[in-house]
Amino acid sequence: MDITEVSTSQDGKGKKGKKAKKKSAEVDGEGSAVEEKKMVKSELAVAFPPTFSVSEIKNKQRRHFMFMKLKQEKRKQKMQLRKKRRKEREALGDKAPPKEVPKTIENQRVYDETTVDPEDEEIAFDEGTDEFSAYFNGLTNPKVLITTSDRPRGRTVRFCEQLATVIPNAHVYYRRGLALKRIIPQCVARNFTYLMVINEDRQVPNGMVLCHLPNGPTAHFKVSSVRLRKEMKRRGKNPTEHYPEVILNNFTTRLGHTIGRLFAALFPQEPHFVGRQVATFHNQRDFIFFRFHRYIFKNEKKVGIQELGPRFTLKLRSLQKGTFDSKYGEYEWVMKRHEMEACRRKFQL
Amino acid sequence: MGDRSRLCSVWLGSETGILKGVSLSRKQAFNFCNTSHLSRDQEVRALCWGDAAESELLVGCVDATVKTFSVEKGAFTESRRCGDPAEGCFSGLAALGGGALVTCAESGVLRVWREEGGDEPVTQLDAGKNVCRMRQSPTNPNKVATGGKENGLKIWDLQRPEQPAFSAKNLRDDWLDLRRPYWVRDMAFIPDSDKVVTCTGYHQVHVFDPSSPQKRPVLEAEYGEYPLTALSLTPDGTAVAVGNTQGHIALLDLRKGVVRGCLKGLAGGVRGLQCHASQPLVASCGLDRFLRIHSLEDRKLQHKVYLKSRLNCLLLASQDLQEGGATSGEAESEVKEEEDEGDDVWDAMERVEERQKRKTTEDKDTRKKRKKAQD
């Protein structure tokens, strides 16, 4: 048994040792052949310098103590290395090599061939004649209907109300158990350009269907981390009736462009700059973060911002061509989790 | 233009009205249109070959015109008006011999046009409302099939346009005695038989056999839970590839109606699907703006081409897809040689294996016998 333990200490892993023990225990009766193997192992152990592993210590207190010591040592080494590097930089002065850019999964992003080139004629034509072109040509003004899933509870109701203060010209209606496919023609008849449905699960808003009227497209989002105005720290006074400005960040691919246009068409085209309010849709790693701020120019250099709320995060689940028809509609894009999310550095928006 | 168009082996019609050609050997895609006159009226809805030599393409647009594209010249040579835009866009387009062509609109008006006939159609027949697709039989060009929403499969003989040669019956009522809805989305003629396979908007695949007295499907299979939009038979005709609105493509075996395998990688709904006539390849296009080519053997993605517009229809040339026209012959012969060699090796191995198997079985038998004897 001693010999097996030696072998484990050189491995540095507990598992192998255990297996070896089991084997030896099982095969003990058979004898000589196994012992020869052990001898081979011990010879190998001699060949490598013995290493010390904290996890080998059996006394828990002592193991803990040694582990803390190890950690401290490592930390010390790291700090020393850093100091050394900084000194070198200072010594070199201007000639110092440029700092390395840290690797993030965004700057390691896999190349996406659908990234939109702003000079591309074909895409420009496609976007110029799509369903949102009426809004971008200034022919229609947005009018939004906000409703919920059936029997909304407190949080969802408040979320809808606050959304209606953010989006100008929005009307919140109680769902009354109506089918969406029957609501849509009525909305079109009343000149609504958007139908927004907040879905709720266990009293928490968790989904959003955003349907552009009169002829699509329809996007389905997952909603998470909703923070209502009351729950926010250091928030400003309630927003005013002014039309906010809209910031769309990082919508680069063809799908991202469509989603960006979908959000842009939610707000009236000419913002009231007097209101100094900004709605931001920031896309990062396919999550769309919504924030609503009020800004102020303190002097030529400084700008102050104040969050007004609510804040929430969206993630695109599917984009469907045409108005809401989840069963028979044709999907332009569907999130397929294990196919599309296999690569962490591949982004869709 | 002519040089470029001769290279192309895959042709696609897009929603923006651009005809696209893709050359897989060179990994290039070309647009064939004048970019100054882009308009959504020219959205391509149907594509087919104008002649057997595949030198002309017929392009059916939304504004009820059929344009002829010459592959040799690489330009549109002719444009003729076939019907009225108010009748709905084309659901099918096919060429008869001698410059005649068959068009079918969504309203169900099926017309045969002669080249010199001018504006008047030679024959006209009504295939019922909401026709989703019209397809021509590959063996008999006078035989076409139509089908649509609440409009069962009908097979027409264009020489006798008064009556359909075969019209399918709706499915039997379900166990609650309710009528089953009916929505044919696409169909194909199975080679070497009269049978026709259809896929429906209620995610079923049906096989009809006009030669038998049964007018209901002889085989019924289901795939997924979303409407099937496109279908294509594999070259040997034993399996069918179907695609649905969510971008799932599956190969269904036509003998039992079970799924043989799924093709992965699509993001949006399938609009066009076609298997290559000789190679084990299947091309798909759709709303996600990609042309994807999968291998039918290992179901892996072979090519993926981004084409910037939503794609409506797809047409493969019968030549070798991967190679250029000239080199294809050599490559084939090489492959054949390799195959022969492989066969020899396998023959040799099989014999040896058989012997071994016999031995092992014998051994087992003898062991068993011994055991029995011991018992």
XYZ file of C-alpha atoms in Angstrom:
724
model
C 0.000 0.000 0.000
C 2.839 2.386 0.756
C 4.053 2.213 -2.777
C 0.714 3.277 -4.187
C 0.687 6.311 -1.930
C 4.027 7.420 -3.247
C 2.656 7.271 -6.740
C -0.279 9.474 -5.794
C 1.933 12.116 -4.290
C 3.804 12.421 -7.579
C 0.532 12.614 -9.500
C -0.828 15.352 -7.360
C -4.321 13.974 -7.893
C -6.296 12.046 -5.367
C -8.338 10.042 -7.831
C -5.624 7.945 -9.361
C -4.374 6.983 -5.985
C -7.809 5.811 -4.935
C -8.216 3.755 -8.062
C -4.872 2.164 -7.582
C -5.801 1.348 -4.004
C -9.040 -0.243 -5.063
C -7.324 -2.250 -7.712
C -4.700 -3.468 -5.352
C -7.350 -4.357 -2.820
C -9.317 -6.289 -5.367
C -6.496 -8.065 -7.046
C -4.521 -8.743 -3.873
C -5.155 -12.428 -4.052
C -3.739 -12.866 -7.539
C -0.237 -11.792 -6.624
C 2.962 -11.326 -8.507
C 1.968 -9.695 -11.794
C 0.341 -6.751 -10.044
C 3.307 -6.191 -7.798
C 5.555 -5.864 -10.790
C 3.342 -3.089 -12.090
C 3.634 -1.309 -8.773
C 7.371 -1.498 -9.017
C 7.245 0.152 -12.406
C 5.130 2.926 -10.983
C 7.489 3.595 -8.108
C 10.376 3.847 -10.527
C 8.467 6.475 -12.473
C 7.900 8.355 -9.255
C 11.615 8.495 -8.680
C 12.114 9.899 -12.137
C 10.026 12.994 -11.382
C 10.767 15.406 -8.513
C 8.191 14.935 -5.773
C 5.676 17.776 -5.651
C 3.661 18.872 -2.679
C -0.072 19.169 -2.928
C -2.192 20.835 -0.270
C -5.127 18.566 -0.940
C -3.079 15.611 0.280
C -3.050 16.882 3.856
C -5.526 14.939 5.879
C -5.938 17.232 8.836
C -8.604 19.714 7.908
C -7.336 22.544 10.097
C -3.814 22.165 8.877
C -4.945 21.833 5.272
C -6.887 25.050 5.596
C -3.923 26.814 7.134
C -1.539 25.604 4.448
C -3.963 26.565 1.746
C -4.248 30.103 3.075
C -0.475 30.330 3.187
C -0.214 29.130 -0.396
C -2.725 31.708 -1.515
C -0.908 34.523 0.216
C 2.347 33.475 -1.358
C 0.857 33.431 -4.804
C -0.641 36.848 -4.269
C 2.684 38.212 -3.134
C 4.401 36.875 -6.221
C 1.784 38.414 -8.446
C 2.106 41.810 -6.807
C 5.892 41.692 -7.105
C 5.653 40.860 -10.779
C 3.297 43.761 -11.290
C 5.564 46.182 -9.455
C 8.500 45.020 -11.487
C 6.634 45.545 -14.726
C 5.447 48.973 -13.696
C 8.973 49.991 -12.791
C 10.218 48.804 -16.138
C 7.547 50.834 -17.869
C 8.472 53.918 -15.921
C 12.130 53.391 -16.659
C 11.481 53.099 -20.349
C 9.260 56.149 -20.328
C 7.871 56.926 -23.760
C 9.552 53.950 -25.369
C 7.521 51.499 -23.337
C 5.646 48.934 -25.403
C 1.927 49.558 -25.646
C -0.198 47.900 -23.017
C -1.801 44.638 -23.988
C -5.499 44.779 -24.609
C -7.308 42.303 -22.374
C -9.056 39.484 -24.170
C -12.826 39.637 -23.930
C -15.323 37.533 -25.775
C -16.521 40.638 -27.580
C -13.200 41.561 -29.114
C -12.579 37.886 -29.899
C -15.898 37.816 -31.749
C -16.206 35.348 -34.618
C -16.471 37.150 -37.943
C -20.059 37.491 -39.072
C -20.570 37.731 -42.813
C -23.935 39.427 -42.361
C -22.381 42.543 -40.830
C -23.945 45.449 -42.659
C -21.757 47.549 -44.878
C -23.359 51.032 -44.959
C -22.458 51.505 -48.622
C -24.092 48.320 -49.817
C -26.746 49.209 -52.398
C -28.709 46.017 -52.119
C -29.129 46.181 -48.357
C -29.902 49.877 -48.567
C -32.665 49.074 -51.024
C -33.918 46.195 -48.901
C -34.066 48.419 -45.829
C -35.482 51.316 -47.769
C -38.494 49.294 -48.849
C -39.123 47.139 -45.792
C -42.075 47.374 -43.412
C -40.551 50.246 -41.418
C -39.912 52.423 -44.450
C -43.232 54.240 -43.965
C -42.059 55.429 -40.544
C -38.541 56.342 -41.665
C -39.923 58.286 -44.625
C -42.041 60.257 -42.196
C -45.374 58.977 -43.464
C -46.654 57.531 -40.196
C -46.403 58.508 -36.573
C -45.951 55.788 -34.014
C -48.900 54.865 -31.867
C -48.358 52.026 -29.447
C -50.780 49.735 -27.685
C -49.406 48.113 -24.551
C -51.179 45.153 -23.064
C -50.291 42.140 -20.980
C -51.005 38.462 -20.728
C -54.291 37.585 -19.038
C -54.888 38.716 -15.443
C -51.679 40.661 -14.807
C -50.552 41.082 -11.205
C -49.065 44.112 -9.510
C -45.533 44.202 -10.873
C -46.457 43.692 -14.497
C -49.176 46.314 -14.328
C -46.733 48.856 -12.925
C -44.135 47.891 -15.526
C -46.641 48.569 -18.307
C -47.607 51.902 -16.815
C -43.979 52.979 -16.608
C -43.306 51.811 -20.165
C -46.192 53.987 -21.278
C -44.497 57.016 -19.700
C -41.279 56.229 -21.564
C -42.833 55.635 -24.978
C -44.782 58.658 -26.209
C -48.223 58.081 -27.608
C -48.627 54.733 -25.838
C -51.913 53.418 -24.532
C -52.189 50.710 -21.898
C -55.208 48.454 -22.228
C -56.395 45.627 -20.028
C -56.217 42.400 -22.023
C -59.700 41.121 -21.062
C -58.832 37.642 -22.218
C -58.832 38.597 -25.870
C -56.924 36.678 -28.545
C -54.044 38.593 -30.102
C -55.077 37.603 -33.607
C -58.431 39.280 -33.000
C -56.890 42.381 -31.432
C -54.543 43.009 -34.369
C -57.172 43.901 -37.026
C -58.843 46.248 -34.548
C -55.495 47.913 -33.829
C -54.821 48.330 -37.527
C -58.263 49.892 -37.958
C -57.439 52.383 -35.174
C -54.058 53.301 -36.726
C -51.835 51.715 -34.123
C -48.346 50.998 -35.431
C -47.200 48.764 -32.604
C -48.685 46.132 -30.374
C -46.614 45.381 -27.308
C -47.587 42.446 -25.123
C -45.861 41.879 -21.790
C -46.025 38.291 -20.630
C -45.875 37.437 -16.976
C -44.941 34.319 -15.072
C -45.253 34.016 -11.289
C -46.032 37.717 -11.024
C -42.778 38.664 -12.771
C -42.690 40.035 -16.330
C -40.650 37.561 -18.359
C -41.554 37.974 -22.018
C -42.373 40.621 -24.564
C -43.970 40.376 -27.973
C -43.382 43.419 -30.127
C -45.504 43.388 -33.229
C -45.183 46.064 -35.867
C -48.479 46.864 -37.568
C -49.991 46.675 -40.153
C -47.824 43.980 -41.699
C -45.153 42.822 -39.340
C -42.543 41.857 -38.396
C -43.078 40.424 -34.930
C -40.267 39.978 -32.453
C -40.385 37.877 -29.339
C -38.055 38.783 -26.497
C -37.178 37.339 -23.160
C -37.380 40.039 -20.474
C -35.196 39.813 -17.408
C -33.887 41.924 -14.515
C -36.742 44.381 -14.566
C -36.232 47.234 -12.142
C -39.126 49.533 -11.651
C -38.768 53.179 -10.707
C -39.478 52.607 -7.063
C -36.717 50.073 -6.724
C -34.027 52.322 -8.146
C -31.510 54.301 -6.178
C -30.686 57.903 -7.030
C -33.353 58.220 -9.635
C -34.610 61.495 -10.945
C -38.076 62.932 -10.933
C -40.673 61.309 -13.124
C -40.128 61.748 -16.877
C -41.900 64.494 -18.746
C -44.149 64.238 -21.782
C -41.357 65.296 -24.150
C -40.360 62.928 -26.950
C -37.079 61.296 -25.907
C -33.996 60.834 -28.010
C -33.109 57.237 -28.891
C -29.664 55.672 -28.805
C -29.148 52.312 -30.466
C -25.782 50.740 -29.739
C -24.037 47.833 -31.426
C -26.724 46.593 -33.783
C -24.328 45.610 -36.550
C -25.519 42.478 -38.321
C -28.420 42.295 -40.749
C -30.664 40.873 -38.032
C -29.383 43.502 -35.610
C -30.273 46.241 -38.075
C -33.840 44.974 -38.330
C -34.151 44.849 -34.548
C -32.636 48.315 -34.271
C -35.140 49.685 -36.755
C -37.910 47.943 -34.834
C -36.934 49.823 -31.670
C -36.304 53.101 -33.450
C -39.783 53.056 -34.991
C -41.266 52.829 -31.511
C -40.470 56.483 -30.802
C -41.494 59.601 -32.717
C -38.910 60.714 -35.208
C -38.224 64.228 -34.009
C -37.248 64.287 -30.335
C -37.963 67.289 -28.119
C -34.487 68.346 -27.055
C -35.997 70.559 -24.363
C -36.921 67.457 -22.396
C -33.279 66.267 -22.311
C -34.391 62.658 -22.066
C -32.661 59.709 -23.711
C -33.811 56.137 -24.169
C -30.925 53.757 -24.769
C -30.993 50.308 -26.306
C -27.522 48.939 -25.795
C -26.676 45.591 -27.311
C -23.903 43.613 -25.714
C -23.400 39.897 -26.319
C -26.917 39.665 -27.783
C -28.499 41.083 -24.639
C -30.265 44.373 -25.174
C -30.112 46.655 -22.171
C -32.718 49.365 -21.893
C -31.997 52.499 -19.854
C -33.828 55.807 -19.652
C -31.879 58.902 -18.625
C -32.103 62.644 -18.251
C -28.935 64.556 -19.022
C -27.655 68.032 -18.323
C -24.684 69.936 -19.711
C -22.971 71.332 -16.596
C -20.315 73.210 -18.578
C -18.422 72.703 -21.848
C -16.788 69.505 -20.610
C -19.031 67.941 -18.030
C -22.325 66.220 -18.524
C -24.475 64.926 -15.757
C -26.918 62.081 -16.184
C -29.676 60.896 -13.988
C -31.485 57.629 -14.477
C -35.254 57.828 -14.633
C -36.123 54.158 -14.977
C -37.427 51.597 -15.544
C -34.544 49.396 -16.607
C -34.740 45.954 -18.093
C -32.841 43.519 -20.290
C -34.147 41.926 -23.456
C -32.940 38.915 -25.360
C -34.258 38.095 -28.791
C -35.975 34.737 -29.059
C -37.425 34.907 -32.557
C -38.252 37.272 -35.363
C -41.322 36.418 -37.361
C -42.375 37.766 -40.716
C -45.882 39.202 -40.703
C -48.088 40.006 -37.742
C -48.330 37.748 -34.727
C -49.033 34.170 -35.778
C -46.896 31.818 -33.747
C -48.359 28.662 -35.226
C -48.593 29.294 -38.950
C -46.305 32.300 -39.327
C -42.975 32.132 -41.108
C -39.973 32.861 -38.945
C -37.156 34.944 -40.256
C -34.894 33.983 -37.378
C -35.314 31.635 -34.448
C -32.971 31.233 -31.515
C -31.831 27.622 -31.513
C -30.031 27.288 -28.264
C -27.674 24.385 -28.642
C -26.941 25.038 -32.289
C -26.342 28.769 -32.092
C -24.972 29.166 -28.596
C -22.407 26.412 -28.993
C -19.776 29.064 -29.694
C -19.604 31.728 -27.003
C -17.860 34.156 -29.295
C -20.547 34.108 -31.987
C -23.158 36.830 -31.715
C -26.335 37.218 -33.682
C -27.192 40.909 -33.266
C -21.727 38.966 -67.658
C -21.754 35.826 -69.787
C -18.544 34.510 -68.251
C -19.937 34.922 -64.792
C -23.302 33.369 -65.494
C -21.772 30.307 -67.129
C -19.880 29.553 -63.916
C -22.946 29.525 -61.738
C -24.425 26.248 -60.654
C -27.059 27.471 -58.190
C -29.683 30.071 -59.077
C -31.792 31.911 -56.532
C -34.647 34.353 -56.739
C -34.817 36.983 -54.020
C -37.511 39.127 -52.471
C -35.832 42.302 -53.710
C -36.224 41.156 -57.307
C -32.626 40.198 -57.896
C -31.692 36.987 -59.640
C -28.631 35.553 -57.936
C -26.182 33.029 -59.255
C -23.727 31.191 -57.043
C -20.634 29.385 -58.191
C -19.672 26.893 -55.517
C -16.361 25.908 -57.058
C -15.145 29.503 -56.985
C -17.099 30.409 -53.841
C -18.562 33.488 -55.513
C -22.036 34.933 -55.797
C -23.270 37.257 -58.514
C -26.292 39.486 -58.881
C -27.980 39.572 -62.251
C -30.073 42.714 -62.557
C -29.599 46.365 -63.232
C -29.293 47.888 -59.790
C -30.851 51.180 -60.860
C -34.262 49.606 -61.471
C -34.657 47.637 -58.283
C -38.212 47.333 -57.110
C -40.300 45.031 -54.999
C -42.672 44.466 -57.942
C -40.030 42.298 -59.508
C -39.851 39.960 -56.535
C -39.002 36.539 -57.942
C -41.579 33.925 -57.042
C -40.792 31.055 -59.392
C -37.786 29.775 -61.271
C -37.439 27.010 -63.820
C -35.247 25.938 -66.691
C -36.448 27.048 -70.114
C -35.011 24.077 -71.997
C -33.482 20.707 -71.345
C -29.960 21.944 -72.057
C -30.294 24.464 -69.201
C -29.218 27.422 -71.272
C -32.263 29.539 -70.413
C -33.866 30.398 -67.117
C -37.499 31.407 -66.742
C -38.077 33.856 -63.900
C -41.603 34.470 -62.656
C -42.065 37.864 -60.976
C -44.786 39.195 -58.692
C -46.075 41.631 -61.328
C -47.142 38.650 -63.475
C -44.329 38.831 -65.982
C -42.121 35.958 -66.962
C -38.617 36.973 -67.905
C -36.211 34.820 -69.841
C -32.619 34.844 -68.688
C -29.980 33.508 -70.996
C -27.193 31.738 -69.118
C -24.901 32.004 -72.139
C -25.284 35.754 -72.496
C -25.742 36.456 -68.806
C -28.610 38.869 -69.394
C -32.377 39.003 -69.587
C -33.363 38.504 -73.197
C -37.130 38.516 -73.159
C -39.996 39.545 -70.954
C -43.591 38.605 -71.465
C -46.743 39.236 -69.590
C -48.572 36.146 -68.379
C -51.846 37.016 -66.722
C -52.922 39.748 -64.386
C -51.158 40.851 -61.169
C -54.582 40.974 -59.506
C -54.810 37.187 -59.804
C -52.039 36.830 -57.254
C -48.422 35.987 -57.741
C -47.096 32.885 -59.389
C -47.282 29.678 -57.440
C -45.676 27.656 -60.152
C -43.938 27.943 -63.484
C -42.932 25.206 -65.883
C -41.695 24.917 -69.425
C -43.263 22.683 -72.036
C -41.265 21.770 -75.099
C -41.063 24.218 -78.000
C -41.113 27.503 -76.116
C -44.497 26.914 -74.502
C -44.832 27.491 -70.811
C -47.287 26.775 -68.020
C -48.035 29.340 -65.335
C -50.189 29.051 -62.266
C -51.314 31.964 -60.143
C -52.342 31.866 -56.501
C -55.968 32.382 -57.451
C -55.841 29.019 -59.219
C -55.750 30.096 -62.863
C -53.518 27.672 -64.708
C -52.620 28.749 -68.220
C -50.577 27.352 -71.075
C -48.817 29.935 -73.247
C -47.437 29.318 -76.714
C -44.404 31.284 -77.829
C -46.040 32.774 -80.937
C -49.512 32.857 -79.437
C -49.228 36.451 -78.287
C -51.225 37.596 -75.306
C -53.892 34.915 -75.389
C -53.312 31.660 -73.535
C -53.772 28.419 -75.477
C -55.512 26.593 -72.672
C -56.781 27.804 -69.379
C -58.109 25.847 -66.453
C -59.206 26.558 -62.932
C -57.416 24.657 -60.209
C -59.466 26.073 -57.338
C -58.686 28.802 -54.827
C -55.493 29.478 -52.877
C -53.102 27.396 -54.911
C -49.814 27.206 -53.035
C -47.775 25.269 -55.547
C -47.852 23.883 -59.055
C -45.279 21.324 -60.135
C -44.577 19.576 -63.384
C -43.827 15.895 -63.691
C -40.176 15.356 -64.689
C -41.033 12.434 -66.971
C -44.223 13.651 -68.634
C -44.151 17.433 -69.185
C -47.890 17.520 -69.860
C -48.662 16.330 -66.362
C -48.856 18.963 -63.631
C -49.963 18.807 -60.024
C -51.611 21.623 -58.063
C -52.634 22.023 -54.461
C -53.280 24.668 -51.875
C -55.175 25.691 -48.804
C -58.469 23.786 -48.565
C -57.679 22.708 -52.081
C -56.579 19.113 -52.351
C -53.976 17.668 -54.630
C -55.071 17.606 -58.256
C -53.111 16.124 -61.127
C -53.911 17.581 -64.527
C -53.204 16.327 -67.996
C -52.709 19.474 -70.067
C -53.994 17.730 -73.207
C -57.347 17.183 -71.483
C -57.832 20.274 -69.326
C -61.552 19.771 -68.622
C -61.156 17.296 -65.797
C -58.266 16.636 -63.455
C -56.661 13.251 -64.096
C -56.631 12.649 -60.358
C -58.037 14.596 -57.472
C -57.303 13.577 -53.935
C -59.931 13.083 -51.291
C -59.668 14.742 -47.918
C -58.446 12.698 -45.013
C -60.914 10.636 -43.041
C -62.609 12.500 -40.210
C -60.788 12.244 -36.936
C -61.902 10.236 -33.898
C -64.217 13.061 -32.840
C -65.866 12.957 -36.288
C -64.501 16.376 -37.094
C -63.402 17.364 -40.551
C -59.619 17.489 -40.944
C -58.299 20.761 -42.385
C -56.292 20.511 -45.538
C -53.408 22.605 -46.804
C -51.038 21.357 -49.476
C -47.860 23.449 -49.479
C -45.608 21.582 -51.876
C -45.521 18.374 -53.897
C -43.212 16.243 -56.004
C -43.609 13.364 -58.453
C -41.850 10.206 -57.374
C -39.751 8.886 -60.272
C -40.518 5.464 -61.804
C -44.084 5.447 -60.483
C -47.288 7.449 -60.632
C -47.035 8.402 -56.981
C -46.993 11.975 -55.756
C -45.707 13.096 -52.385
C -47.085 16.258 -50.763
C -46.318 18.196 -47.622
C -48.966 20.169 -45.792
C -49.282 23.200 -43.594
C -50.389 20.887 -40.801
C -46.964 19.234 -40.665
C -47.957 16.066 -42.511
C -46.321 14.346 -45.465
C -48.690 12.373 -47.693
C -48.046 9.984 -50.555
C -50.832 9.627 -53.116
C -50.988 6.825 -55.634
C -53.190 7.676 -58.653
C -52.740 4.179 -60.106
C -54.548 2.591 -57.161
C -58.290 3.111 -56.602
C -57.609 4.751 -53.231
C -57.956 8.526 -53.435
C -56.790 9.133 -49.887
C -53.067 9.071 -49.123
C -51.428 5.655 -49.130
C -48.811 6.855 -46.647
C -49.126 9.461 -43.942
C -46.217 10.775 -41.909
C -45.759 13.706 -39.585
C -42.753 15.820 -38.838
C -42.435 18.460 -36.144
C -45.217 20.820 -35.170
C -44.766 23.712 -37.589
C -46.077 24.061 -41.158
C -43.956 22.329 -43.754
C -43.201 24.746 -46.554
C -40.920 22.988 -48.997
C -40.127 19.490 -50.107
C -37.703 17.764 -52.405
C -37.112 14.142 -53.360
C -33.661 12.636 -53.061
C -32.125 11.426 -56.335
C -32.995 7.762 -55.670
C -36.584 8.636 -54.740
C -36.670 6.654 -51.493
C -36.569 9.611 -49.159
C -37.919 13.128 -49.108
C -36.414 16.241 -47.562
C -38.974 18.565 -45.961
C -38.430 21.995 -44.465
C -40.671 23.962 -42.124
C -41.235 27.570 -41.115
C -38.805 27.397 -38.217
C -35.884 26.199 -40.297
C -35.902 22.537 -39.451
C -35.153 20.226 -42.367
C -35.622 16.477 -42.066
C -35.155 13.528 -44.342
C -38.204 11.279 -44.227
C -38.060 7.740 -45.478
C -40.899 7.094 -47.918
C -41.153 3.381 -47.162
C -42.281 3.744 -43.577
C -42.547 7.490 -43.088
C -39.972 7.746 -40.336
C -37.346 10.427 -39.933
C -33.975 9.380 -41.304
C -32.132 12.412 -40.021
C -32.268 16.166 -39.615
C -30.203 18.847 -41.305
C -28.967 21.489 -38.932
C -27.700 25.005 -39.188
C -30.691 26.977 -40.461
C -31.857 30.074 -38.634
C -35.085 30.972 -40.424
C -37.965 29.451 -42.302
C -37.309 27.425 -45.436
C -38.683 28.764 -48.724
C -36.850 26.678 -51.285
C -35.407 23.206 -51.103
C -33.904 21.105 -53.868
C -31.847 17.953 -54.026
C -29.223 17.661 -56.703
C -30.182 15.354 -59.577
C -27.154 13.076 -59.297
C -25.028 14.062 -56.307
C -26.071 13.419 -52.690
C -26.505 17.122 -51.939
C -29.459 19.201 -50.873
C -29.638 22.982 -51.180
C -31.931 25.104 -49.052
C -32.714 28.785 -48.953
C -35.162 30.890 -47.023
C -35.898 33.897 -44.907
C -32.539 33.913 -43.133
C -30.886 35.063 -46.398
C -28.476 32.144 -46.583
C -28.016 29.467 -49.186
C -26.963 26.288 -47.435
C -25.833 23.081 -49.035
C -25.864 19.923 -46.961
C -24.591 16.505 -47.811
C -27.289 13.853 -47.761
C -24.862 11.156 -46.691
C -23.512 12.500 -43.426
C -25.984 15.426 -43.225
C -23.139 17.878 -42.631
C -23.176 21.456 -43.850
C -20.984 21.733 -46.938
C -21.460 25.332 -48.046
C -23.051 28.421 -46.599
C -23.429 31.561 -48.664
C -24.842 34.861 -47.430
C -26.893 36.494 -50.174
C -28.151 39.728 -48.540
C -31.847 39.401 -49.436
C -34.571 37.057 -48.360
C -34.632 34.194 -50.835
C -37.816 32.851 -52.345
C -36.841 30.094 -54.713
C -33.929 28.017 -55.725
C -32.806 26.099 -58.784
C -29.836 23.780 -59.144
C -28.068 23.045 -62.378
C -27.759 19.361 -63.161
C -24.024 19.663 -63.691
C -21.568 18.856 -60.958
C -21.965 21.465 -58.238
C -18.521 21.521 -56.708
C -16.483 21.403 -59.905
C -16.519 23.568 -62.988
C -18.085 22.143 -66.154
C -14.850 20.946 -67.779
C -13.224 19.235 -64.831
C -16.282 17.341 -63.705
C -15.729 14.373 -66.041
C -12.198 13.726 -64.829
C -13.178 13.948 -61.215
C -15.971 11.446 -61.692
C -13.705 8.946 -63.400
C -11.186 9.275 -60.581
C -13.829 8.651 -58.020
C -14.973 5.584 -59.880
C -11.496 4.114 -59.912
C -11.167 4.626 -56.212
C -14.467 2.978 -55.632
C -13.407 -0.071 -57.639
C -10.283 -0.481 -55.592
C -12.261 -0.115 -52.441
C -14.683 -2.805 -53.557
C -11.864 -5.259 -54.156
C -10.534 -4.718 -50.679
C -13.954 -5.115 -49.147
C -14.669 -8.290 -51.089
C -11.502 -9.817 -49.798
C -12.273 -8.784 -46.247
C -15.806 -10.046 -46.281
C -14.735 -13.578 -47.063
C -12.305 -13.620 -44.175
C -14.906 -12.196 -41.807
C -17.488 -14.752 -42.792
C -15.112 -17.577 -42.014
C -14.244 -16.049 -38.668
C -17.871 -15.566 -37.818
C -18.652 -19.153 -38.595
C -15.780 -20.244 -36.444
C -16.852 -18.110 -33.539
C -20.423 -19.300 -33.784
C -19.222 -22.854 -33.943
C -17.047 -22.227 -30.922
C -19.980 -20.850 -29.003
C -22.120 -23.809 -29.982
C -19.510 -26.248 -28.911
C -19.061 -24.388 -25.627
C -22.752 -24.485 -24.993
C -22.828 -28.138 -25.750
C -19.955 -28.726 -23.376
C -21.709 -26.746 -20.666
C -24.849 -28.738 -21.178
C -22.853 -31.886 -20.988
C -21.280 -30.701 -17.727
C -24.688 -29.873 -16.308
